[in-house]
Amino acid sequence: MTFNPTNLILNKPIKYKDGIEIYAPKIRDIIDDNGMFNTATTMFTLKTRELFVRQREVDALEESFPTMFDLIKDSEMDETVGMLFSGEEEPRPLSDIIIDSLCYWTKLERDSVDEKCEPNGFFKTSKGKIIHVGKEWIIDTQEYERFSNYIKDIVGYKNPDDLAPPITSDNKHQAWLKLYDERMRKQKRKSITWTDKVLMRSVETDSFIPLETILDMNIYVFNRMSKIVSDKEAYDVTLKQFTSGNFKMDSKSIIHWKERIKPDSFVDLAEMKEERDNEINRRKFN
């Protein structure tokens, strides 16, 4: 954990550095933001190996561009990958989308001027860095990764288990694609909407939680509560099996649910994968 989560429990922003805070969005805002939460989260959690998962050249691409931020240092990649997220009708460079995502999490203005009418917001430099003039905040790859770690902790990000293995031949690549496509089909079938998530949360405890209460939770509290409830339910089931005498179980395997509480819940971004993968599959990056 990169920060003390107390402020998140109190629905307060997290202090990132002098003059810069990070805000965890509430569930009601996520539902009503037209997918901005997913995009703003993806910009700081997506691995380039995950982005190019269907490409035969995935190993070389990952080596050339270890992070999403490294992509904006290449003008062609900045434009091409940006189009994957913005669409072809109104294409935007990836750097623009990352800046929007920084604004989403920090609530800093993208474009503003100071009292002298000088530019005061974000801009991308010719050397591939992003700078916020007013806050004197310089974002390079190292700073991007530091900021990303905060976002990952807020949303409870877990490393994906469907990254492409080292690709050593065309046959292995085709075999991997078949396996990956099957995984994605299963993942899509299991995905649920935010509406269903909220309704499930309202009735999964012994007492009903009002919908308004859930909608006012931020994403960290929402996911942590889900994880804790899940652990408690699993403990109750295991304990009943042990005390029934009908199952052969080691008492040491029964760990009280309170001992399992740790910040490892996750946000589901599966709904974005299929569209992105299909678009990437139409293009060739080299």
PDB file of N, CA and C in Angstrom, residues 187-239:
ATOM      1  N   GLN A 187     -14.386 -14.756 -19.610  1.00  0.00           N
ATOM      2  CA  GLN A 187     -14.368 -13.558 -18.786  1.00  0.00           C
ATOM      3  C   GLN A 187     -15.548 -12.654 -19.114  1.00  0.00           C
ATOM      4  N   LYS A 188     -15.886 -12.568 -20.399  1.00  0.00           N
ATOM      5  CA  LYS A 188     -17.011 -11.734 -20.807  1.00  0.00           C
ATOM      6  C   LYS A 188     -18.315 -12.282 -20.254  1.00  0.00           C
ATOM      7  N   ARG A 189     -18.456 -13.617 -20.246  1.00  0.00           N
ATOM      8  CA  ARG A 189     -19.687 -14.219 -19.722  1.00  0.00           C
ATOM      9  C   ARG A 189     -19.844 -13.953 -18.229  1.00  0.00           C
ATOM     10  N   LYS A 190     -18.724 -13.816 -17.524  1.00  0.00           N
ATOM     11  CA  LYS A 190     -18.772 -13.625 -16.080  1.00  0.00           C
ATOM     12  C   LYS A 190     -18.914 -12.162 -15.684  1.00  0.00           C
ATOM     13  N   SER A 191     -18.692 -11.238 -16.615  1.00  0.00           N
ATOM     14  CA  SER A 191     -18.723  -9.814 -16.269  1.00  0.00           C
ATOM     15  C   SER A 191     -20.147  -9.375 -15.936  1.00  0.00           C
ATOM     16  N   ILE A 192     -20.265  -8.443 -14.993  1.00  0.00           N
ATOM     17  CA  ILE A 192     -21.565  -7.924 -14.587  1.00  0.00           C
ATOM     18  C   ILE A 192     -21.526  -6.403 -14.630  1.00  0.00           C
ATOM     19  N   THR A 193     -22.701  -5.797 -14.732  1.00  0.00           N
ATOM     20  CA  THR A 193     -22.799  -4.345 -14.839  1.00  0.00           C
ATOM     21  C   THR A 193     -22.676  -3.703 -13.460  1.00  0.00           C
ATOM     22  N   TRP A 194     -22.424  -2.391 -13.475  1.00  0.00           N
ATOM     23  CA  TRP A 194     -22.374  -1.673 -12.201  1.00  0.00           C
ATOM     24  C   TRP A 194     -23.724  -1.696 -11.499  1.00  0.00           C
ATOM     25  N   THR A 195     -24.791  -1.698 -12.266  1.00  0.00           N
ATOM     26  CA  THR A 195     -26.120  -1.784 -11.657  1.00  0.00           C
ATOM     27  C   THR A 195     -26.255  -3.059 -10.838  1.00  0.00           C
ATOM     28  N   ASP A 196     -25.844  -4.176 -11.425  1.00  0.00           N
ATOM     29  CA  ASP A 196     -25.920  -5.449 -10.710  1.00  0.00           C
ATOM     30  C   ASP A 196     -24.977  -5.475  -9.512  1.00  0.00           C
ATOM     31  N   LYS A 197     -23.795  -4.879  -9.676  1.00  0.00           N
ATOM     32  CA  LYS A 197     -22.851  -4.847  -8.552  1.00  0.00           C
ATOM     33  C   LYS A 197     -23.434  -4.102  -7.358  1.00  0.00           C
ATOM     34  N   VAL A 198     -24.095  -2.964  -7.629  1.00  0.00           N
ATOM     35  CA  VAL A 198     -24.687  -2.175  -6.549  1.00  0.00           C
ATOM     36  C   VAL A 198     -25.825  -2.945  -5.886  1.00  0.00           C
ATOM     37  N   LEU A 199     -26.675  -3.566  -6.699  1.00  0.00           N
ATOM     38  CA  LEU A 199     -27.801  -4.318  -6.141  1.00  0.00           C
ATOM     39  C   LEU A 199     -27.308  -5.513  -5.322  1.00  0.00           C
ATOM     40  N   MET A 200     -26.293  -6.186  -5.803  1.00  0.00           N
ATOM     41  CA  MET A 200     -25.722  -7.310  -5.064  1.00  0.00           C
ATOM     42  C   MET A 200     -25.163  -6.845  -3.723  1.00  0.00           C
ATOM     43  N   ARG A 201     -24.473  -5.708  -3.737  1.00  0.00           N
ATOM     44  CA  ARG A 201     -23.881  -5.203  -2.513  1.00  0.00           C
ATOM     45  C   ARG A 201     -24.946  -4.860  -1.480  1.00  0.00           C
ATOM     46  N   SER A 202     -26.102  -4.422  -1.933  1.00  0.00           N
ATOM     47  CA  SER A 202     -27.153  -3.993  -1.010  1.00  0.00           C
ATOM     48  C   SER A 202     -27.759  -5.148  -0.219  1.00  0.00           C
ATOM     49  N   VAL A 203     -27.689  -6.369  -0.759  1.00  0.00           N
ATOM     50  CA  VAL A 203     -28.368  -7.498  -0.105  1.00  0.00           C
ATOM     51  C   VAL A 203     -27.415  -8.613   0.329  1.00  0.00           C
ATOM     52  N   GLU A 204     -26.116  -8.454   0.129  1.00  0.00           N
ATOM     53  CA  GLU A 204     -25.215  -9.561   0.422  1.00  0.00           C
ATOM     54  C   GLU A 204     -24.822  -9.654   1.892  1.00  0.00           C
ATOM     55  N   THR A 205     -25.168  -8.651   2.694  1.00  0.00           N
ATOM     56  CA  THR A 205     -24.931  -8.732   4.134  1.00  0.00           C
ATOM     57  C   THR A 205     -26.222  -9.119   4.838  1.00  0.00           C
ATOM     58  N   ASP A 206     -26.136  -9.374   6.150  1.00  0.00           N
ATOM     59  CA  ASP A 206     -27.315  -9.800   6.911  1.00  0.00           C
ATOM     60  C   ASP A 206     -28.382  -8.720   6.954  1.00  0.00           C
ATOM     61  N   SER A 207     -27.980  -7.461   6.866  1.00  0.00           N
ATOM     62  CA  SER A 207     -28.949  -6.365   6.863  1.00  0.00           C
ATOM     63  C   SER A 207     -28.845  -5.599   5.550  1.00  0.00           C
ATOM     64  N   PHE A 208     -29.965  -5.092   5.079  1.00  0.00           N
ATOM     65  CA  PHE A 208     -30.011  -4.374   3.802  1.00  0.00           C
ATOM     66  C   PHE A 208     -29.239  -3.068   3.895  1.00  0.00           C
ATOM     67  N   ILE A 209     -28.407  -2.799   2.888  1.00  0.00           N
ATOM     68  CA  ILE A 209     -27.685  -1.527   2.817  1.00  0.00           C
ATOM     69  C   ILE A 209     -28.397  -0.642   1.804  1.00  0.00           C
ATOM     70  N   PRO A 210     -28.873   0.534   2.216  1.00  0.00           N
ATOM     71  CA  PRO A 210     -29.583   1.418   1.278  1.00  0.00           C
ATOM     72  C   PRO A 210     -28.749   1.721   0.038  1.00  0.00           C
ATOM     73  N   LEU A 211     -29.416   1.783  -1.106  1.00  0.00           N
ATOM     74  CA  LEU A 211     -28.714   2.044  -2.354  1.00  0.00           C
ATOM     75  C   LEU A 211     -27.967   3.373  -2.323  1.00  0.00           C
ATOM     76  N   GLU A 212     -28.562   4.380  -1.695  1.00  0.00           N
ATOM     77  CA  GLU A 212     -27.908   5.688  -1.627  1.00  0.00           C
ATOM     78  C   GLU A 212     -26.589   5.611  -0.866  1.00  0.00           C
ATOM     79  N   THR A 213     -26.555   4.770   0.159  1.00  0.00           N
ATOM     80  CA  THR A 213     -25.328   4.587   0.928  1.00  0.00           C
ATOM     81  C   THR A 213     -24.234   3.977   0.055  1.00  0.00           C
ATOM     82  N   ILE A 214     -24.613   2.999  -0.747  1.00  0.00           N
ATOM     83  CA  ILE A 214     -23.645   2.338  -1.628  1.00  0.00           C
ATOM     84  C   ILE A 214     -23.173   3.301  -2.710  1.00  0.00           C
ATOM     85  N   LEU A 215     -24.080   4.045  -3.299  1.00  0.00           N
ATOM     86  CA  LEU A 215     -23.719   4.975  -4.364  1.00  0.00           C
ATOM     87  C   LEU A 215     -22.767   6.065  -3.878  1.00  0.00           C
ATOM     88  N   ASP A 216     -22.838   6.382  -2.589  1.00  0.00           N
ATOM     89  CA  ASP A 216     -21.958   7.407  -2.030  1.00  0.00           C
ATOM     90  C   ASP A 216     -20.616   6.847  -1.574  1.00  0.00           C
ATOM     91  N   MET A 217     -20.416   5.525  -1.673  1.00  0.00           N
ATOM     92  CA  MET A 217     -19.111   4.938  -1.363  1.00  0.00           C
ATOM     93  C   MET A 217     -18.137   5.270  -2.489  1.00  0.00           C
ATOM     94  N   ASN A 218     -16.877   5.472  -2.149  1.00  0.00           N
ATOM     95  CA  ASN A 218     -15.888   5.584  -3.213  1.00  0.00           C
ATOM     96  C   ASN A 218     -15.458   4.179  -3.639  1.00  0.00           C
ATOM     97  N   ILE A 219     -14.715   4.104  -4.724  1.00  0.00           N
ATOM     98  CA  ILE A 219     -14.372   2.807  -5.310  1.00  0.00           C
ATOM     99  C   ILE A 219     -13.529   1.960  -4.357  1.00  0.00           C
ATOM    100  N   TYR A 220     -12.685   2.583  -3.561  1.00  0.00           N
ATOM    101  CA  TYR A 220     -11.854   1.830  -2.618  1.00  0.00           C
ATOM    102  C   TYR A 220     -12.729   1.152  -1.561  1.00  0.00           C
ATOM    103  N   VAL A 221     -13.625   1.911  -0.955  1.00  0.00           N
ATOM    104  CA  VAL A 221     -14.497   1.359   0.090  1.00  0.00           C
ATOM    105  C   VAL A 221     -15.405   0.280  -0.495  1.00  0.00           C
ATOM    106  N   PHE A 222     -15.940   0.540  -1.670  1.00  0.00           N
ATOM    107  CA  PHE A 222     -16.841  -0.425  -2.325  1.00  0.00           C
ATOM    108  C   PHE A 222     -16.140  -1.766  -2.546  1.00  0.00           C
ATOM    109  N   ASN A 223     -14.941  -1.737  -3.098  1.00  0.00           N
ATOM    110  CA  ASN A 223     -14.216  -2.973  -3.374  1.00  0.00           C
ATOM    111  C   ASN A 223     -13.729  -3.663  -2.103  1.00  0.00           C
ATOM    112  N   ARG A 224     -13.308  -2.870  -1.128  1.00  0.00           N
ATOM    113  CA  ARG A 224     -12.858  -3.467   0.126  1.00  0.00           C
ATOM    114  C   ARG A 224     -14.014  -4.156   0.841  1.00  0.00           C
ATOM    115  N   MET A 225     -15.179  -3.524   0.842  1.00  0.00           N
ATOM    116  CA  MET A 225     -16.338  -4.142   1.473  1.00  0.00           C
ATOM    117  C   MET A 225     -16.697  -5.451   0.773  1.00  0.00           C
ATOM    118  N   SER A 226     -16.629  -5.445  -0.549  1.00  0.00           N
ATOM    119  CA  SER A 226     -16.937  -6.657  -1.311  1.00  0.00           C
ATOM    120  C   SER A 226     -15.984  -7.785  -0.933  1.00  0.00           C
ATOM    121  N   LYS A 227     -14.697  -7.464  -0.836  1.00  0.00           N
ATOM    122  CA  LYS A 227     -13.702  -8.475  -0.488  1.00  0.00           C
ATOM    123  C   LYS A 227     -13.922  -9.015   0.923  1.00  0.00           C
ATOM    124  N   ILE A 228     -14.211  -8.133   1.861  1.00  0.00           N
ATOM    125  CA  ILE A 228     -14.411  -8.561   3.245  1.00  0.00           C
ATOM    126  C   ILE A 228     -15.654  -9.444   3.369  1.00  0.00           C
ATOM    127  N   VAL A 229     -16.744  -9.051   2.705  1.00  0.00           N
ATOM    128  CA  VAL A 229     -17.967  -9.855   2.739  1.00  0.00           C
ATOM    129  C   VAL A 229     -17.713 -11.233   2.135  1.00  0.00           C
ATOM    130  N   SER A 230     -16.974 -11.267   1.032  1.00  0.00           N
ATOM    131  CA  SER A 230     -16.652 -12.537   0.386  1.00  0.00           C
ATOM    132  C   SER A 230     -15.827 -13.432   1.310  1.00  0.00           C
ATOM    133  N   ASP A 231     -14.838 -12.866   1.982  1.00  0.00           N
ATOM    134  CA  ASP A 231     -14.022 -13.639   2.912  1.00  0.00           C
ATOM    135  C   ASP A 231     -14.857 -14.155   4.085  1.00  0.00           C
ATOM    136  N   LYS A 232     -15.763 -13.316   4.567  1.00  0.00           N
ATOM    137  CA  LYS A 232     -16.605 -13.722   5.697  1.00  0.00           C
ATOM    138  C   LYS A 232     -17.535 -14.869   5.295  1.00  0.00           C
ATOM    139  N   GLU A 233     -18.120 -14.781   4.109  1.00  0.00           N
ATOM    140  CA  GLU A 233     -19.003 -15.846   3.632  1.00  0.00           C
ATOM    141  C   GLU A 233     -18.238 -17.154   3.465  1.00  0.00           C
ATOM    142  N   ALA A 234     -17.029 -17.073   2.908  1.00  0.00           N
ATOM    143  CA  ALA A 234     -16.215 -18.272   2.721  1.00  0.00           C
ATOM    144  C   ALA A 234     -15.853 -18.893   4.068  1.00  0.00           C
ATOM    145  N   TYR A 235     -15.557 -18.064   5.056  1.00  0.00           N
ATOM    146  CA  TYR A 235     -15.231 -18.562   6.400  1.00  0.00           C
ATOM    147  C   TYR A 235     -16.439 -19.260   7.021  1.00  0.00           C
ATOM    148  N   ASP A 236     -17.614 -18.649   6.900  1.00  0.00           N
ATOM    149  CA  ASP A 236     -18.824 -19.236   7.479  1.00  0.00           C
ATOM    150  C   ASP A 236     -19.125 -20.608   6.874  1.00  0.00           C
ATOM    151  N   VAL A 237     -18.958 -20.720   5.550  1.00  0.00           N
ATOM    152  CA  VAL A 237     -19.215 -22.002   4.882  1.00  0.00           C
ATOM    153  C   VAL A 237     -18.217 -23.055   5.352  1.00  0.00           C
ATOM    154  N   THR A 238     -16.949 -22.679   5.399  1.00  0.00           N
ATOM    155  CA  THR A 238     -15.907 -23.624   5.819  1.00  0.00           C
ATOM    156  C   THR A 238     -16.112 -24.062   7.264  1.00  0.00           C
ATOM    157  N   LEU A 239     -16.491 -23.123   8.121  1.00  0.00           N
ATOM    158  CA  LEU A 239     -16.710 -23.447   9.534  1.00  0.00           C
ATOM    159  C   LEU A 239     -17.882 -24.416   9.694  1.00  0.00           C
TER     160      LEU A 239
END
